[in-house]
JSON list of C-alpha atoms in Angstrom, two decimals:
[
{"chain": "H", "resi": 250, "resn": "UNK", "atom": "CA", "xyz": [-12.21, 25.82, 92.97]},
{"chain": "H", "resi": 251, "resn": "UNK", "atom": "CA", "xyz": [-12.48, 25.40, 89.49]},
{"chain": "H", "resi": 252, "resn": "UNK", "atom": "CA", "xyz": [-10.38, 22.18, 89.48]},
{"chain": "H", "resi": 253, "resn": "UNK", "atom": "CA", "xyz": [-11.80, 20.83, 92.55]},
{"chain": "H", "resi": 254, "resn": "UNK", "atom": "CA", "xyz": [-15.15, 20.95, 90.48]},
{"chain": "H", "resi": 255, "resn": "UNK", "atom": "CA", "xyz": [-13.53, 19.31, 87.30]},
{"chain": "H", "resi": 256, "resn": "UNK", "atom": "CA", "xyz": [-12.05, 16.69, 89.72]},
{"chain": "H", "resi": 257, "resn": "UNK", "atom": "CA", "xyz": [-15.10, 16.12, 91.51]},
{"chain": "H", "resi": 258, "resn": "UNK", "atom": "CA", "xyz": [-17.11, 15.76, 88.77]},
{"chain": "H", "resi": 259, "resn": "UNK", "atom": "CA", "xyz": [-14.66, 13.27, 86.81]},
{"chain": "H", "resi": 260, "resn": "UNK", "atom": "CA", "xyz": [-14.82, 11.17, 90.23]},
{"chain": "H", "resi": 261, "resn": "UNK", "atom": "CA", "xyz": [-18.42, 10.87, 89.62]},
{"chain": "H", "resi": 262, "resn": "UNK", "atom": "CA", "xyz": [-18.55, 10.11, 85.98]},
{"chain": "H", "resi": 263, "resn": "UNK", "atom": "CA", "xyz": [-16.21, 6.97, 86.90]},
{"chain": "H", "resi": 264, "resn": "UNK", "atom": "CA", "xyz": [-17.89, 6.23, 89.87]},
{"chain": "H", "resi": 265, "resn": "UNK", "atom": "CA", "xyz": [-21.16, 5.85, 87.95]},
{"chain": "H", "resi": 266, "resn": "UNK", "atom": "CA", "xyz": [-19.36, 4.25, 84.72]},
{"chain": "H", "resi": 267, "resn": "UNK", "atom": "CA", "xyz": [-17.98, 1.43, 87.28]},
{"chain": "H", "resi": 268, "resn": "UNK", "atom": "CA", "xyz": [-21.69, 1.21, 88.95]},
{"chain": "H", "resi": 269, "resn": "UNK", "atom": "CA", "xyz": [-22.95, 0.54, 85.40]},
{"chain": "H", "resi": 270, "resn": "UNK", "atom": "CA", "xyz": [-19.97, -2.09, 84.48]},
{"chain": "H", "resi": 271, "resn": "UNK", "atom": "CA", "xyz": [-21.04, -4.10, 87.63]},
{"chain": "H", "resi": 272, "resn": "UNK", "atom": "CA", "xyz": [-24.53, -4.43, 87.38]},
{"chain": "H", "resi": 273, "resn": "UNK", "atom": "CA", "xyz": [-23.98, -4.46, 83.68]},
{"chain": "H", "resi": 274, "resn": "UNK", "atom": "CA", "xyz": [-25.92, -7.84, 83.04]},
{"chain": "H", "resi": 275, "resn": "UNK", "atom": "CA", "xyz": [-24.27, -10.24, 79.79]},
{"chain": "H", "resi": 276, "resn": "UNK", "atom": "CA", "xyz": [-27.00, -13.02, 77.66]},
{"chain": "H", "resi": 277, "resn": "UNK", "atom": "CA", "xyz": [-25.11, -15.92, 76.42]},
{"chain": "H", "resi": 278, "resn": "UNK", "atom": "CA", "xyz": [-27.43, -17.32, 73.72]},
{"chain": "H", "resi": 279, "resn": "UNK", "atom": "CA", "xyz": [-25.44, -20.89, 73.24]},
{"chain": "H", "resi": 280, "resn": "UNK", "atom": "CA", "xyz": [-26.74, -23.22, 70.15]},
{"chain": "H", "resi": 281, "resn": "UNK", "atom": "CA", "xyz": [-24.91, -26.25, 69.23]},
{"chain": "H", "resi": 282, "resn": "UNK", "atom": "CA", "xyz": [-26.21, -28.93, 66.36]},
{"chain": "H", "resi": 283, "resn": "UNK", "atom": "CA", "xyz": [-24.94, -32.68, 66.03]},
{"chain": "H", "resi": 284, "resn": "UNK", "atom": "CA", "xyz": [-26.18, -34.59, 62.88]},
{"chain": "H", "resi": 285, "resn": "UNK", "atom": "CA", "xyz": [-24.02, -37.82, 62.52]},
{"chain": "H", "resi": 286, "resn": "UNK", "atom": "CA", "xyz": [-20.87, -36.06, 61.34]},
{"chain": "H", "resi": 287, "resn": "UNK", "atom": "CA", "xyz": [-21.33, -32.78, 61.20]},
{"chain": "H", "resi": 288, "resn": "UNK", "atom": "CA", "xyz": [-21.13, -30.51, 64.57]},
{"chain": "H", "resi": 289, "resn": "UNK", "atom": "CA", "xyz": [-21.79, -26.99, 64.82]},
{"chain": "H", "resi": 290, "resn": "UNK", "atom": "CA", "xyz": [-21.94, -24.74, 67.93]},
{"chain": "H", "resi": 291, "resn": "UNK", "atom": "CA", "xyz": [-22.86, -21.06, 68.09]},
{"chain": "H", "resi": 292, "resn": "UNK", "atom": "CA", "xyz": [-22.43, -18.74, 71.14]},
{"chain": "H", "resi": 293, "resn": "UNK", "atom": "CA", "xyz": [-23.96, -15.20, 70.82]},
{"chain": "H", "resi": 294, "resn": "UNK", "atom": "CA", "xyz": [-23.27, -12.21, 74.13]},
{"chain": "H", "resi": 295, "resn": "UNK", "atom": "CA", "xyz": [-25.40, -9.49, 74.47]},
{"chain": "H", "resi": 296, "resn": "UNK", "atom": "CA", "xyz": [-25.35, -6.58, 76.88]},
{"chain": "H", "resi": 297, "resn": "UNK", "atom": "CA", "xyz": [-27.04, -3.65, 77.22]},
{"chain": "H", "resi": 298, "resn": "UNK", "atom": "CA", "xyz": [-30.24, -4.35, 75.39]},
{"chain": "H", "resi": 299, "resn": "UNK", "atom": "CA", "xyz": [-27.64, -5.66, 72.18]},
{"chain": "H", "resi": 300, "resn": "UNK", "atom": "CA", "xyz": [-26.30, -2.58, 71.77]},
{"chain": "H", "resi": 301, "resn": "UNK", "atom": "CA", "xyz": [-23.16, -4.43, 72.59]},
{"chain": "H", "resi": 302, "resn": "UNK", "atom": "CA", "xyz": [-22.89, -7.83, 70.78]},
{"chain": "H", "resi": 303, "resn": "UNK", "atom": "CA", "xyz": [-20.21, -10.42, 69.77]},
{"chain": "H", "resi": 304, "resn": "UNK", "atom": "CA", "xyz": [-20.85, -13.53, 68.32]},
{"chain": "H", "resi": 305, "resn": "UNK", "atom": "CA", "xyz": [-18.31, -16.90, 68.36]},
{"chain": "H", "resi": 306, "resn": "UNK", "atom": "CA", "xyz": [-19.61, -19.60, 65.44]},
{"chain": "H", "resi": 307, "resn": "UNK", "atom": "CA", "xyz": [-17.53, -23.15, 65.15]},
{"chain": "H", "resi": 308, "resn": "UNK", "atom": "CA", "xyz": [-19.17, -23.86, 61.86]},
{"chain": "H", "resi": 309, "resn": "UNK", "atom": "CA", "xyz": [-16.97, -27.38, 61.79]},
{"chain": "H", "resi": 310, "resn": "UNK", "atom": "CA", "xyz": [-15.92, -29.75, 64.19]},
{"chain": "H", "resi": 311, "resn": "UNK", "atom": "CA", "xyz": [-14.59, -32.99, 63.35]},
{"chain": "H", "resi": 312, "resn": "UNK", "atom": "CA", "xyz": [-11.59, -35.56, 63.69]},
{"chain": "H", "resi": 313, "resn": "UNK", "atom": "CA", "xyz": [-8.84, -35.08, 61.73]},
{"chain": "H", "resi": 314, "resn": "UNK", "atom": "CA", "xyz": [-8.94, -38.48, 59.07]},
{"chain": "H", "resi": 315, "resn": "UNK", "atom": "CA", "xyz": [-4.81, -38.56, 59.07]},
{"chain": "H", "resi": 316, "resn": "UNK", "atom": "CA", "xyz": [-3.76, -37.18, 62.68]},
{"chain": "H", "resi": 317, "resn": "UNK", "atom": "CA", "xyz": [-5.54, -38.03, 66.42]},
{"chain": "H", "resi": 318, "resn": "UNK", "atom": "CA", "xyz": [-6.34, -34.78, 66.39]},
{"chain": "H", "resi": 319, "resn": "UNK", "atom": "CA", "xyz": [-9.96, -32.39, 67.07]},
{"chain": "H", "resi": 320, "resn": "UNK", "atom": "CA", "xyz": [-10.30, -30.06, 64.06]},
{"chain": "H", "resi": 321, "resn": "UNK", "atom": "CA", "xyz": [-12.38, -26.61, 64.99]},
{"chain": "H", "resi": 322, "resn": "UNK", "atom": "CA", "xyz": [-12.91, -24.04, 62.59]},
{"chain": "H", "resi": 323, "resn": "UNK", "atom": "CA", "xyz": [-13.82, -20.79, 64.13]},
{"chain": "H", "resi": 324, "resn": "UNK", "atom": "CA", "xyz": [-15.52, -17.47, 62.93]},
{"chain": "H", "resi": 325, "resn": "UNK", "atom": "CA", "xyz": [-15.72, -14.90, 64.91]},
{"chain": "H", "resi": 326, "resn": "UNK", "atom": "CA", "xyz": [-18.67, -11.41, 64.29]},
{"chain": "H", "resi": 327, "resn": "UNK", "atom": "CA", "xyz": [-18.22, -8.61, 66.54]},
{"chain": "H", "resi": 328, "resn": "UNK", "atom": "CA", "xyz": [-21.38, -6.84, 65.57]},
{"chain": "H", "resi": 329, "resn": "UNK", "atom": "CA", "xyz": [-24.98, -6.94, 64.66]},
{"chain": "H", "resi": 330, "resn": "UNK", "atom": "CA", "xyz": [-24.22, -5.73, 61.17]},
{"chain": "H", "resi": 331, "resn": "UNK", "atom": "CA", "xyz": [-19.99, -5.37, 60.49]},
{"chain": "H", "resi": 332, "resn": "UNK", "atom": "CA", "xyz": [-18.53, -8.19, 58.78]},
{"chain": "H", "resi": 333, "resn": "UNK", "atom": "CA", "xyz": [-16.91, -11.50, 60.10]},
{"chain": "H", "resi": 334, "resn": "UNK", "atom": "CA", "xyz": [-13.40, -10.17, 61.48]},
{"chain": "H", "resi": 335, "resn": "UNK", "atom": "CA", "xyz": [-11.63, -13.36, 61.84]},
{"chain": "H", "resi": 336, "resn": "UNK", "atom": "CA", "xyz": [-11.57, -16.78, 60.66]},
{"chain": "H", "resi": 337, "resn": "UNK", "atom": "CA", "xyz": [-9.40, -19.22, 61.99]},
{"chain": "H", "resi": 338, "resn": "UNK", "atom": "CA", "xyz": [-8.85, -23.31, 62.22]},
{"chain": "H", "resi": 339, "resn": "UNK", "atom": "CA", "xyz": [-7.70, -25.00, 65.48]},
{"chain": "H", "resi": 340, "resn": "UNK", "atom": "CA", "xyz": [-6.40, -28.59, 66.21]},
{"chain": "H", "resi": 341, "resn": "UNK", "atom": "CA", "xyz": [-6.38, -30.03, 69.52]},
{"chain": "H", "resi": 342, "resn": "UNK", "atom": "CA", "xyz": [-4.79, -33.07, 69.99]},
{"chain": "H", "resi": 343, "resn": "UNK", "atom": "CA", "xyz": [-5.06, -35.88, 72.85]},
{"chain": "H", "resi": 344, "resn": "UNK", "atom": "CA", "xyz": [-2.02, -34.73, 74.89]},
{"chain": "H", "resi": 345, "resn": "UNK", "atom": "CA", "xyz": [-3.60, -31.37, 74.92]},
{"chain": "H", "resi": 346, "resn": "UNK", "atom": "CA", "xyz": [-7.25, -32.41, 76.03]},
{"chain": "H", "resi": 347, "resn": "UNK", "atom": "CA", "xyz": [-5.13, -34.67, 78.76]},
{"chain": "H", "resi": 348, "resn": "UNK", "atom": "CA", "xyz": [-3.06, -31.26, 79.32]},
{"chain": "H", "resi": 349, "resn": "UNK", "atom": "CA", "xyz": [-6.24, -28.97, 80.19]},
{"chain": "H", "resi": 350, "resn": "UNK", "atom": "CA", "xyz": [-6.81, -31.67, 83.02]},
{"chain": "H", "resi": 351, "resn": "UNK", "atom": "CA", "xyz": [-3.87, -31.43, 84.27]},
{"chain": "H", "resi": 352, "resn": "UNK", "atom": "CA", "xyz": [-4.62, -27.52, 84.63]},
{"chain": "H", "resi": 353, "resn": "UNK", "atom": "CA", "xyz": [-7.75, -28.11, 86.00]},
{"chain": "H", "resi": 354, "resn": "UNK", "atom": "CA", "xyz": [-6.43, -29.86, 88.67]},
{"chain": "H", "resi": 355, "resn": "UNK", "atom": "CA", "xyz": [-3.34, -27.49, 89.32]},
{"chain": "H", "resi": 356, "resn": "UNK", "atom": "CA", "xyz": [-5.70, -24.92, 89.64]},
{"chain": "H", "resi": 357, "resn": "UNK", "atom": "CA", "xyz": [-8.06, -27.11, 92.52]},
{"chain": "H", "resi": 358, "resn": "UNK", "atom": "CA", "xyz": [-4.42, -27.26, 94.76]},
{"chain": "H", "resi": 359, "resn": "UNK", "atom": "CA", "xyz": [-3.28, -23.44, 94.32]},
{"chain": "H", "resi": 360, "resn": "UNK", "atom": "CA", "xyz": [-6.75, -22.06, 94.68]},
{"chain": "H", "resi": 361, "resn": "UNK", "atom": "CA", "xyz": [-8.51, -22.24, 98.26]},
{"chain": "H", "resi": 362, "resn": "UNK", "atom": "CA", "xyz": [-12.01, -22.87, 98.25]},
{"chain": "H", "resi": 363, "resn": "UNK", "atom": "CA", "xyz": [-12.35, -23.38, 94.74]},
{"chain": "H", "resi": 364, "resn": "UNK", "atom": "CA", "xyz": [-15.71, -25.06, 94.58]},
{"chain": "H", "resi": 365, "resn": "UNK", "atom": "CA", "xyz": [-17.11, -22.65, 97.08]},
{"chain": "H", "resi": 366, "resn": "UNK", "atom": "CA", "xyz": [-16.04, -19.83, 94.86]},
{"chain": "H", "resi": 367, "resn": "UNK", "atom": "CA", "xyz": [-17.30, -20.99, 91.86]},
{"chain": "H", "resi": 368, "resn": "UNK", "atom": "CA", "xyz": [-20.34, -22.33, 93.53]},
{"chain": "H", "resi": 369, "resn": "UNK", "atom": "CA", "xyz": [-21.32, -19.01, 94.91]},
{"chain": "H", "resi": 370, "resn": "UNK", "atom": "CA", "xyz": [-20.60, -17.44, 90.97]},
{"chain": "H", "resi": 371, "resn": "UNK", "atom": "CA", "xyz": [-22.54, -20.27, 89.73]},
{"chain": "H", "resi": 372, "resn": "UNK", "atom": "CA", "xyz": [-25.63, -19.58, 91.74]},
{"chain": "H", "resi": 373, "resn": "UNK", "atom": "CA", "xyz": [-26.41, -16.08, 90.88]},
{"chain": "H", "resi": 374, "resn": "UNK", "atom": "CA", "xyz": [-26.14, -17.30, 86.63]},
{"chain": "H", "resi": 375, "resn": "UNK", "atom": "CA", "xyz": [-29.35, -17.52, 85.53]},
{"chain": "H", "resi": 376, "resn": "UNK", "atom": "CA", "xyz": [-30.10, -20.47, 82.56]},
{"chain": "H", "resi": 377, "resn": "UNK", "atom": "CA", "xyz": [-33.69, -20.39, 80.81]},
{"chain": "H", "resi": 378, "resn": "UNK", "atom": "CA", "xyz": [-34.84, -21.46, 77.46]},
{"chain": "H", "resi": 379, "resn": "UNK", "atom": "CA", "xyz": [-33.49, -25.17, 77.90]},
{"chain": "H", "resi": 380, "resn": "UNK", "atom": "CA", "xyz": [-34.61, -27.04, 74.75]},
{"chain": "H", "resi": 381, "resn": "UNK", "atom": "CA", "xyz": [-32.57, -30.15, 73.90]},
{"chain": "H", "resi": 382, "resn": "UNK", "atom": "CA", "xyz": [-34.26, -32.62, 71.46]},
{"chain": "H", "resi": 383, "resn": "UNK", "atom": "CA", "xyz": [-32.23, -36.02, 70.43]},
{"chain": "H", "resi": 384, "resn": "UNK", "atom": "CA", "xyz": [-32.88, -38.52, 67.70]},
{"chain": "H", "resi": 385, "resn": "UNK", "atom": "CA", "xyz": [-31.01, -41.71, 68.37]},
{"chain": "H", "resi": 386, "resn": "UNK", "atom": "CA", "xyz": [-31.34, -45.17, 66.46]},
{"chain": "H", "resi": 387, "resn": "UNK", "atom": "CA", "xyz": [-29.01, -48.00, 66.35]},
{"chain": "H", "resi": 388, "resn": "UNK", "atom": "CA", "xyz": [-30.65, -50.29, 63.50]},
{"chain": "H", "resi": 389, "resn": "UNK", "atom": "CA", "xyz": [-31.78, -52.87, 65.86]},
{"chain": "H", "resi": 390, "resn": "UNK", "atom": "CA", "xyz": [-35.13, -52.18, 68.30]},
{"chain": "H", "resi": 391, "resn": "UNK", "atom": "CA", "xyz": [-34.01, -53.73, 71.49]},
{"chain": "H", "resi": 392, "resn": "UNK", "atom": "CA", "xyz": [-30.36, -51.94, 71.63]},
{"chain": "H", "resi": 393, "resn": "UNK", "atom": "CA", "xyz": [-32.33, -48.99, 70.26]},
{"chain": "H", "resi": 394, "resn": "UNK", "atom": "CA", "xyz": [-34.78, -48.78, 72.94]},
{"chain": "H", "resi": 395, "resn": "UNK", "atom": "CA", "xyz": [-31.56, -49.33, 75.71]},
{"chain": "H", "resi": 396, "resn": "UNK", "atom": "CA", "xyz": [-29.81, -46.47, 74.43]},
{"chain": "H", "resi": 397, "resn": "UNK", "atom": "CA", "xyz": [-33.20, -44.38, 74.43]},
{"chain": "H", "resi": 398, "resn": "UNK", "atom": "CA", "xyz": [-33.44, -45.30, 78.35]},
{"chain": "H", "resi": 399, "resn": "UNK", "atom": "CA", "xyz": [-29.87, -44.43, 78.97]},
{"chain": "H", "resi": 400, "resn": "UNK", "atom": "CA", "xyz": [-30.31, -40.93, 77.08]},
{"chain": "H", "resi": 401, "resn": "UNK", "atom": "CA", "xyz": [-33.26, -40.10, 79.00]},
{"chain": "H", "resi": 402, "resn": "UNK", "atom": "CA", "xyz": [-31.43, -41.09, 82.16]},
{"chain": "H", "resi": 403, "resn": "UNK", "atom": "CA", "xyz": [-28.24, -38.68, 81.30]},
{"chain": "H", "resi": 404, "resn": "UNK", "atom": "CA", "xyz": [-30.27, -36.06, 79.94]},
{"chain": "H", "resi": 405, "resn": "UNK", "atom": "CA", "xyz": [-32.37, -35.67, 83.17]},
{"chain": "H", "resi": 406, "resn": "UNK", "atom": "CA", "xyz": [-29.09, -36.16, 85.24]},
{"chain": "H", "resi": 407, "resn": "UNK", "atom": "CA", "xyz": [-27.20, -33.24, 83.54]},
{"chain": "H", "resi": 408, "resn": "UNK", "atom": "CA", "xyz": [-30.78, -31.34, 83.92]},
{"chain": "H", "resi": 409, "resn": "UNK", "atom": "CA", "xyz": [-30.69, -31.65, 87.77]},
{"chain": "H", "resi": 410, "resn": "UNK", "atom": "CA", "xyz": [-26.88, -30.86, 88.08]},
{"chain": "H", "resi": 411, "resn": "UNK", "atom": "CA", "xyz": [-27.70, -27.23, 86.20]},
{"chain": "H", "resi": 412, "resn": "UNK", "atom": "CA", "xyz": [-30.76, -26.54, 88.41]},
{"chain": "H", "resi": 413, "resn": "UNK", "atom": "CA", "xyz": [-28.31, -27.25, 91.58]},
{"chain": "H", "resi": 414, "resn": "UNK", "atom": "CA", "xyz": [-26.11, -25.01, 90.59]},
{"chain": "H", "resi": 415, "resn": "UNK", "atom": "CA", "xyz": [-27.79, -22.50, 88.82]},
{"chain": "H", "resi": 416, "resn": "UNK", "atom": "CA", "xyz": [-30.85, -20.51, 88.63]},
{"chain": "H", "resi": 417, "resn": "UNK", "atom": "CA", "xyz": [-33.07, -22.08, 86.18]},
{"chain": "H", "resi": 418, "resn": "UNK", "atom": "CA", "xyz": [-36.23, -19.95, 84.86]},
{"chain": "H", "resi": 419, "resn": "UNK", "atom": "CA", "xyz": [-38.13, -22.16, 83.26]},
{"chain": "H", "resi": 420, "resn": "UNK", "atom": "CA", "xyz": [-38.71, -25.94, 82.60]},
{"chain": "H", "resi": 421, "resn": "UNK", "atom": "CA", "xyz": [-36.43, -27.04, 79.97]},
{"chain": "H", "resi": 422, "resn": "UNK", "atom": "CA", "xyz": [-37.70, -28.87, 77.30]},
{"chain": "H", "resi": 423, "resn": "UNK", "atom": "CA", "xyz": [-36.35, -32.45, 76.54]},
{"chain": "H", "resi": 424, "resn": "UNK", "atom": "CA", "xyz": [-37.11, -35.43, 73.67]},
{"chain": "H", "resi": 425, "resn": "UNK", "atom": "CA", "xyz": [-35.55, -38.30, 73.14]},
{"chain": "H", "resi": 426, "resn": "UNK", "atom": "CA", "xyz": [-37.06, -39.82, 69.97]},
{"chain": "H", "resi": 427, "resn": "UNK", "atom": "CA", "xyz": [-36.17, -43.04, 69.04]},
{"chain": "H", "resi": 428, "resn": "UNK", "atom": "CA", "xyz": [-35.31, -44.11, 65.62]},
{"chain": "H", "resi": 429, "resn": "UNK", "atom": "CA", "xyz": [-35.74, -47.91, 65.04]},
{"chain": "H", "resi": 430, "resn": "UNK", "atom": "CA", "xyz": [-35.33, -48.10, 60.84]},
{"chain": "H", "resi": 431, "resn": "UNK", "atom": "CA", "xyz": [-31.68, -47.26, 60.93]},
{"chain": "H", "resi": 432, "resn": "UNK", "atom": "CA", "xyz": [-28.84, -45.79, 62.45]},
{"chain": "H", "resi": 433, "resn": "UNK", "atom": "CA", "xyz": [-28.83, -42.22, 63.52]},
{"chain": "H", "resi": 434, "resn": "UNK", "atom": "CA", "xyz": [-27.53, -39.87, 66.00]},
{"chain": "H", "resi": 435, "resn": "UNK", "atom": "CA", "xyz": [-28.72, -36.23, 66.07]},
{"chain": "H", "resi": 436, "resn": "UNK", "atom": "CA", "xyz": [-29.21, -33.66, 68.68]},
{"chain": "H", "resi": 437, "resn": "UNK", "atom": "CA", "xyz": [-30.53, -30.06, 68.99]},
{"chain": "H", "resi": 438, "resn": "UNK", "atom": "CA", "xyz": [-29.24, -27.73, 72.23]},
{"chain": "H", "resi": 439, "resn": "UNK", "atom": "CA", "xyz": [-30.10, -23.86, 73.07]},
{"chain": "H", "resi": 440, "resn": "UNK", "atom": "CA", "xyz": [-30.69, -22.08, 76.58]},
{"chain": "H", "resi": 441, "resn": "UNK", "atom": "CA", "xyz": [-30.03, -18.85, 77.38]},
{"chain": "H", "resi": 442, "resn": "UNK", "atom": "CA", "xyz": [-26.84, -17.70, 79.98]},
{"chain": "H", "resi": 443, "resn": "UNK", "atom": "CA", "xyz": [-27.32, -15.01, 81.86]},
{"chain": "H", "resi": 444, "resn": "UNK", "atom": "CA", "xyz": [-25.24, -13.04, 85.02]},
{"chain": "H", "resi": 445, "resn": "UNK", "atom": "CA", "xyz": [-23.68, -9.67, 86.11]},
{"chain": "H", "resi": 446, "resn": "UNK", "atom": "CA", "xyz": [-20.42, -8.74, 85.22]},
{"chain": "H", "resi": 447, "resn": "UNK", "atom": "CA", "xyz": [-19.93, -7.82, 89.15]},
{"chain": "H", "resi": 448, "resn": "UNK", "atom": "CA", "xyz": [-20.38, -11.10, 90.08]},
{"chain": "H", "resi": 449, "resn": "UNK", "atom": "CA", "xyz": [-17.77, -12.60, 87.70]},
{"chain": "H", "resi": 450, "resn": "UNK", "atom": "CA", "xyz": [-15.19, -9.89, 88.55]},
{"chain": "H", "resi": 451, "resn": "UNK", "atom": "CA", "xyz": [-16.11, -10.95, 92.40]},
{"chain": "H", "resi": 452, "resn": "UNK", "atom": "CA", "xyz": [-15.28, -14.37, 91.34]},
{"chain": "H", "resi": 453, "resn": "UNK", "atom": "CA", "xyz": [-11.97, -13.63, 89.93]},
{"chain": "H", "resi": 454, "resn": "UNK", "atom": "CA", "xyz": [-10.85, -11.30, 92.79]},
{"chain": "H", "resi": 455, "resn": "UNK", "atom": "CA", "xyz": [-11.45, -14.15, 95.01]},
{"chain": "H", "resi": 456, "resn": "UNK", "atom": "CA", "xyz": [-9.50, -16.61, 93.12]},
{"chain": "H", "resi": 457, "resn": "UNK", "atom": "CA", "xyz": [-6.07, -14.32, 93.32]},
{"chain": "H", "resi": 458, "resn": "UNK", "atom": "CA", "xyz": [-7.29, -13.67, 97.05]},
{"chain": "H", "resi": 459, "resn": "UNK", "atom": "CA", "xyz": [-7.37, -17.46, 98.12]},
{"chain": "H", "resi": 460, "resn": "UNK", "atom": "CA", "xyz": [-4.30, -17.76, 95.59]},
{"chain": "H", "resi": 461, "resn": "UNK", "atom": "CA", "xyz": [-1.60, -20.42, 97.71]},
{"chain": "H", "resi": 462, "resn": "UNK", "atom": "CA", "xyz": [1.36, -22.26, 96.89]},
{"chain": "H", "resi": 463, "resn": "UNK", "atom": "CA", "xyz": [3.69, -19.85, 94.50]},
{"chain": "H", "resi": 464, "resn": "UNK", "atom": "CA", "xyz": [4.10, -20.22, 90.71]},
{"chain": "H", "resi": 465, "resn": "UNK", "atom": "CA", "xyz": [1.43, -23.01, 89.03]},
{"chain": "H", "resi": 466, "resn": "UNK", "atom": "CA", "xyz": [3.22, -24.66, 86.30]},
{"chain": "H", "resi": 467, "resn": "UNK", "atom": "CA", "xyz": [0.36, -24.68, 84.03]},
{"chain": "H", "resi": 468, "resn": "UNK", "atom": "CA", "xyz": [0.53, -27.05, 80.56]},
{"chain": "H", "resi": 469, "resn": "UNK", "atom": "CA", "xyz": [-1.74, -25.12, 78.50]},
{"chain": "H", "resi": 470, "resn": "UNK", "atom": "CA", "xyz": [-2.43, -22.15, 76.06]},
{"chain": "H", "resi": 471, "resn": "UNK", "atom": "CA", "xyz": [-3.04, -19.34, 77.51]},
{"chain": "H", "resi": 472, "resn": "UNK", "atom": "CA", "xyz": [-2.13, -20.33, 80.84]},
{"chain": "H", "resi": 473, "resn": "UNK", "atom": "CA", "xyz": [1.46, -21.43, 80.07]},
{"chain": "H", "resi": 474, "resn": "UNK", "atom": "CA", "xyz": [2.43, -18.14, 79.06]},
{"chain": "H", "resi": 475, "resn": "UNK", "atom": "CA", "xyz": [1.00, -17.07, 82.56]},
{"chain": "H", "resi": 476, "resn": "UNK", "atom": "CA", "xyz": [3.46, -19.63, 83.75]},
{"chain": "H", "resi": 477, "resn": "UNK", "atom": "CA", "xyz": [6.31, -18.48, 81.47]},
{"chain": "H", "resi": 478, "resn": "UNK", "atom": "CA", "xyz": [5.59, -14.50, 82.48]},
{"chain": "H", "resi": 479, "resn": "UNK", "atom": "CA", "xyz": [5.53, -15.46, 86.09]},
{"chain": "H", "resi": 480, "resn": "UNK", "atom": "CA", "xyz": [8.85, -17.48, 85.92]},
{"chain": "H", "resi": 481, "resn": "UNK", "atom": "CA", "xyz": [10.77, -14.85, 83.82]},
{"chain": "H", "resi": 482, "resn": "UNK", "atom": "CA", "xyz": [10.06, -12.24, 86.29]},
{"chain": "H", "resi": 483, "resn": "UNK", "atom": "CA", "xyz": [11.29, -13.97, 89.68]}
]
């Protein structure tokens, strides 16, 4: 009886663990900064009440001066108050920006329903706290005041997609400030993420439920050593 009890009450400890994991709800606090050449994009999660944080910070990103190539310099925190744990510099080059495509689209054929399923994800993630401010001058007022337009235009367009899809709070807020002295491009992003872990673990299930079509022969890192795993083993 004793055991039974032990048993019993273990069952219930992980049943309640894996209730709390599911409805276990993750913050994304994204902030990325683009002053003429210097880029800088910071993604903070947060889950239960930050208690649990990690933090991702691409201090640098820029193209490389001698290769075709995307330089990224990456630090990465894994609490409110440790130390940085890692530090590391990544180069991406054109065939492998043309290569992630490619995956994309491999992944579209294999998976069934892919839009629905990501659609469905998509529309329980809440995004609030929207404020994107641009500074843009081109050193003449006509081409100036174009580009202002067209910034407005795409701004508002990218604005509507996101409310489509997601759950959006709160009005973002948007500027566009035109700059007619001289020639400047700068922009300011942050918003807020938000979803249950349950719903992104329903997500993936679905994706190796509506899996078709055998082995993908993906291009990419990590993927490719999917790929290489999957082909080894048949």
């Amino acid at each position: 009886m004793r055991v039974l009890k032990w048993l019993l009450l273990i069952l219930i400890v992980m049943l309640l663990l894996f209730l709390l994991i599911m409805f276990l709800k993750i913050k994304v606090f994204i902030h990325f900064y683009h002053g003429q050449d210097d880029d800088h994009l910071k993604i903070k999660f947060k889950a239960l009440f930050g208690l649990i944080q990690y933090k991702l910070e691409v201090p640098i990103i820029q193209i490389d001066d001698d290769t075709p190539t995307v330089v990224m310099k990456t630090k990465k925190e894994p609490g409110k108050t440790e130390q940085v744990k890692g530090e590391e510099t990544s180069k991406f080059s054109p065939k492998e920006i043309f290569n992630s495509f490619y995956d994309f689209e491999v992944l579209i054929k294999h998976v069934v329903g892919l839009h629905k399923i990501v659609r469905r994800f998509l529309k329980k993630v809440t995004i609030k706290d929207i404020k994107w401010d641009s500074v843009i001058g081109v050193g003449n007022a006509a081409y100036t005041g174009m580009f202002t337009g067209a910034c407005w235009a795409a701004k508002g367009s990218i604005i509507g997609l996101l409310s489509t899809y997601m759950r959006m709070r709160n009005l973002p807020q948007i500027t566009v400030t035109p700059h007619f002295q001289m020639p400047i491009s700068q922009t300011t992003l942050t918003c807020m993420i938000q979803f249950r872990i349950g719903h992104a673990m329903l997500a993936g299930i679905k994706l190796i439920k509506f899996w078709k079509g055998g082995r993908p022969n993906f291009k990419t890192k990590p993927l490719s050593t999917l790929s290489n795993e999957k082909s080894k083993s048949i």
